[in-house]
Amino acid sequence: QVGSESAEAKYAAEREILMALEREWSGMYGRGDVDGIAELLAEESVLLVPGEYPAVGRDSVLSLTRELLAAEAADGMSVSWEPDAAFISSSGDMAYDYGRSKTTLADGSFVEGSYLVVWTKENGEWKVAADIFN
């Protein structure tokens, strides 16, 4: 039983790490820090954006991210998100989190949405394997 408590404590800490990474990522996106975002992505990361073909691989995801940032800037929009919960696999090498997103329009109004991110461990660090939002 002690072992299960230890595992639970470890998973609780890992969940907090993932939620902190999501908040950091949202801040980087808001600042247009594509280089910072690149550090979070798995080599074979996938980005699923409404109305677009899936971007597969870090370079494709970064290219689409740049396009999204440019379009949002041109329209006077900004996007941010906040995680609600994170879950770690029993093996400890995969996880997912989900939460709420907020797109603020040029007139100050906003549209709420949601997201789901799948994480994988690469060299001991959490990396984004897949990202989908609406």
PDB file of C-alpha atoms in Angstrom, residues 25-121:
ATOM      1  CA  TRP A  25       2.733  27.100 -23.617  1.00  0.00           C
ATOM      2  CA  SER A  26      -0.312  29.401 -23.565  1.00  0.00           C
ATOM      3  CA  GLY A  27       1.939  32.286 -22.517  1.00  0.00           C
ATOM      4  CA  MET A  28       4.453  31.507 -25.255  1.00  0.00           C
ATOM      5  CA  TYR A  29       1.656  31.367 -27.816  1.00  0.00           C
ATOM      6  CA  GLY A  30       0.339  34.722 -26.611  1.00  0.00           C
ATOM      7  CA  ARG A  31       3.828  36.238 -27.058  1.00  0.00           C
ATOM      8  CA  GLY A  32       4.346  34.538 -30.430  1.00  0.00           C
ATOM      9  CA  ASP A  33       7.322  32.582 -29.052  1.00  0.00           C
ATOM     10  CA  VAL A  34       7.481  29.870 -31.732  1.00  0.00           C
ATOM     11  CA  ASP A  35      11.017  28.846 -30.692  1.00  0.00           C
ATOM     12  CA  GLY A  36       9.775  28.171 -27.159  1.00  0.00           C
ATOM     13  CA  ILE A  37       6.825  26.215 -28.495  1.00  0.00           C
ATOM     14  CA  ALA A  38       9.196  24.133 -30.647  1.00  0.00           C
ATOM     15  CA  GLU A  39      10.911  22.928 -27.467  1.00  0.00           C
ATOM     16  CA  LEU A  40       7.602  21.468 -26.229  1.00  0.00           C
ATOM     17  CA  LEU A  41       6.877  19.422 -29.348  1.00  0.00           C
ATOM     18  CA  ALA A  42       7.631  15.757 -29.883  1.00  0.00           C
ATOM     19  CA  GLU A  43       9.443  14.997 -33.124  1.00  0.00           C
ATOM     20  CA  GLU A  44       6.292  13.352 -34.543  1.00  0.00           C
ATOM     21  CA  SER A  45       3.855  15.841 -33.014  1.00  0.00           C
ATOM     22  CA  VAL A  46       0.415  16.254 -34.611  1.00  0.00           C
ATOM     23  CA  LEU A  47      -1.737  19.406 -34.632  1.00  0.00           C
ATOM     24  CA  LEU A  48      -5.432  19.116 -35.511  1.00  0.00           C
ATOM     25  CA  VAL A  49      -7.019  22.480 -36.292  1.00  0.00           C
ATOM     26  CA  PRO A  50     -10.662  22.916 -37.292  1.00  0.00           C
ATOM     27  CA  GLY A  51     -10.988  23.141 -41.080  1.00  0.00           C
ATOM     28  CA  GLU A  52      -7.351  22.193 -41.775  1.00  0.00           C
ATOM     29  CA  TYR A  53      -5.569  18.986 -42.715  1.00  0.00           C
ATOM     30  CA  PRO A  54      -3.597  17.538 -39.791  1.00  0.00           C
ATOM     31  CA  ALA A  55      -0.100  18.978 -39.445  1.00  0.00           C
ATOM     32  CA  VAL A  56       2.203  16.004 -38.799  1.00  0.00           C
ATOM     33  CA  GLY A  57       5.771  16.369 -37.555  1.00  0.00           C
ATOM     34  CA  ARG A  58       7.418  19.189 -35.620  1.00  0.00           C
ATOM     35  CA  ASP A  59       8.234  21.291 -38.716  1.00  0.00           C
ATOM     36  CA  SER A  60       4.663  21.076 -40.056  1.00  0.00           C
ATOM     37  CA  VAL A  61       3.189  21.892 -36.645  1.00  0.00           C
ATOM     38  CA  LEU A  62       5.457  24.923 -36.312  1.00  0.00           C
ATOM     39  CA  SER A  63       4.589  26.094 -39.813  1.00  0.00           C
ATOM     40  CA  LEU A  64       0.861  25.877 -39.072  1.00  0.00           C
ATOM     41  CA  THR A  65       1.417  27.566 -35.700  1.00  0.00           C
ATOM     42  CA  ARG A  66       3.126  30.496 -37.453  1.00  0.00           C
ATOM     43  CA  GLU A  67       0.189  30.729 -39.897  1.00  0.00           C
ATOM     44  CA  LEU A  68      -2.326  30.741 -37.032  1.00  0.00           C
ATOM     45  CA  LEU A  69      -0.409  33.427 -35.142  1.00  0.00           C
ATOM     46  CA  ALA A  70      -0.125  35.615 -38.249  1.00  0.00           C
ATOM     47  CA  ALA A  71      -3.840  35.273 -39.070  1.00  0.00           C
ATOM     48  CA  GLU A  72      -4.827  36.050 -35.479  1.00  0.00           C
ATOM     49  CA  ALA A  73      -2.545  39.104 -35.376  1.00  0.00           C
ATOM     50  CA  ALA A  74      -3.947  40.354 -38.689  1.00  0.00           C
ATOM     51  CA  ASP A  75      -7.476  40.033 -37.309  1.00  0.00           C
ATOM     52  CA  GLY A  76      -6.584  41.605 -33.950  1.00  0.00           C
ATOM     53  CA  MET A  77      -7.330  38.376 -32.087  1.00  0.00           C
ATOM     54  CA  SER A  78      -5.556  36.618 -29.244  1.00  0.00           C
ATOM     55  CA  VAL A  79      -5.844  33.061 -27.950  1.00  0.00           C
ATOM     56  CA  SER A  80      -5.128  31.645 -24.511  1.00  0.00           C
ATOM     57  CA  TRP A  81      -5.987  28.476 -22.637  1.00  0.00           C
ATOM     58  CA  GLU A  82      -6.078  27.054 -19.136  1.00  0.00           C
ATOM     59  CA  PRO A  83      -5.872  23.374 -18.205  1.00  0.00           C
ATOM     60  CA  ASP A  84      -8.653  21.794 -16.150  1.00  0.00           C
ATOM     61  CA  ALA A  85      -7.181  18.343 -15.493  1.00  0.00           C
ATOM     62  CA  ALA A  86      -4.327  16.037 -16.461  1.00  0.00           C
ATOM     63  CA  PHE A  87      -4.064  12.256 -16.405  1.00  0.00           C
ATOM     64  CA  ILE A  88      -0.935  10.084 -16.491  1.00  0.00           C
ATOM     65  CA  SER A  89      -0.820   6.550 -17.925  1.00  0.00           C
ATOM     66  CA  SER A  90      -0.009   3.731 -15.522  1.00  0.00           C
ATOM     67  CA  SER A  91       3.320   3.290 -17.338  1.00  0.00           C
ATOM     68  CA  GLY A  92       4.117   6.956 -16.673  1.00  0.00           C
ATOM     69  CA  ASP A  93       5.282   7.672 -20.223  1.00  0.00           C
ATOM     70  CA  MET A  94       2.086   9.046 -21.752  1.00  0.00           C
ATOM     71  CA  ALA A  95      -0.487  11.507 -20.498  1.00  0.00           C
ATOM     72  CA  TYR A  96      -3.235  13.829 -21.588  1.00  0.00           C
ATOM     73  CA  ASP A  97      -4.756  17.009 -20.342  1.00  0.00           C
ATOM     74  CA  TYR A  98      -7.762  19.047 -21.336  1.00  0.00           C
ATOM     75  CA  GLY A  99      -9.081  22.472 -20.618  1.00  0.00           C
ATOM     76  CA  ARG A 100     -10.723  25.633 -21.810  1.00  0.00           C
ATOM     77  CA  SER A 101      -9.568  28.028 -24.494  1.00  0.00           C
ATOM     78  CA  LYS A 102     -10.506  31.643 -25.029  1.00  0.00           C
ATOM     79  CA  THR A 103     -10.223  33.558 -28.286  1.00  0.00           C
ATOM     80  CA  THR A 104     -10.507  37.295 -27.746  1.00  0.00           C
ATOM     81  CA  LEU A 105     -11.702  39.126 -30.853  1.00  0.00           C
ATOM     82  CA  ALA A 106     -10.657  42.606 -31.977  1.00  0.00           C
ATOM     83  CA  ASP A 107     -13.843  44.153 -30.524  1.00  0.00           C
ATOM     84  CA  GLY A 108     -13.098  42.678 -27.086  1.00  0.00           C
ATOM     85  CA  SER A 109     -15.727  39.953 -27.294  1.00  0.00           C
ATOM     86  CA  PHE A 110     -14.567  36.377 -26.957  1.00  0.00           C
ATOM     87  CA  VAL A 111     -15.320  32.841 -28.020  1.00  0.00           C
ATOM     88  CA  GLU A 112     -14.787  29.950 -25.640  1.00  0.00           C
ATOM     89  CA  GLY A 113     -13.630  26.524 -26.736  1.00  0.00           C
ATOM     90  CA  SER A 114     -11.865  23.464 -25.446  1.00  0.00           C
ATOM     91  CA  TYR A 115      -8.734  21.477 -26.157  1.00  0.00           C
ATOM     92  CA  LEU A 116      -7.140  18.093 -25.572  1.00  0.00           C
ATOM     93  CA  VAL A 117      -3.379  17.493 -25.608  1.00  0.00           C
ATOM     94  CA  VAL A 118      -1.652  14.105 -25.567  1.00  0.00           C
ATOM     95  CA  TRP A 119       1.848  14.085 -24.070  1.00  0.00           C
ATOM     96  CA  THR A 120       4.684  11.584 -24.350  1.00  0.00           C
ATOM     97  CA  LYS A 121       7.986  11.323 -22.539  1.00  0.00           C
TER      98      LYS A 121
END
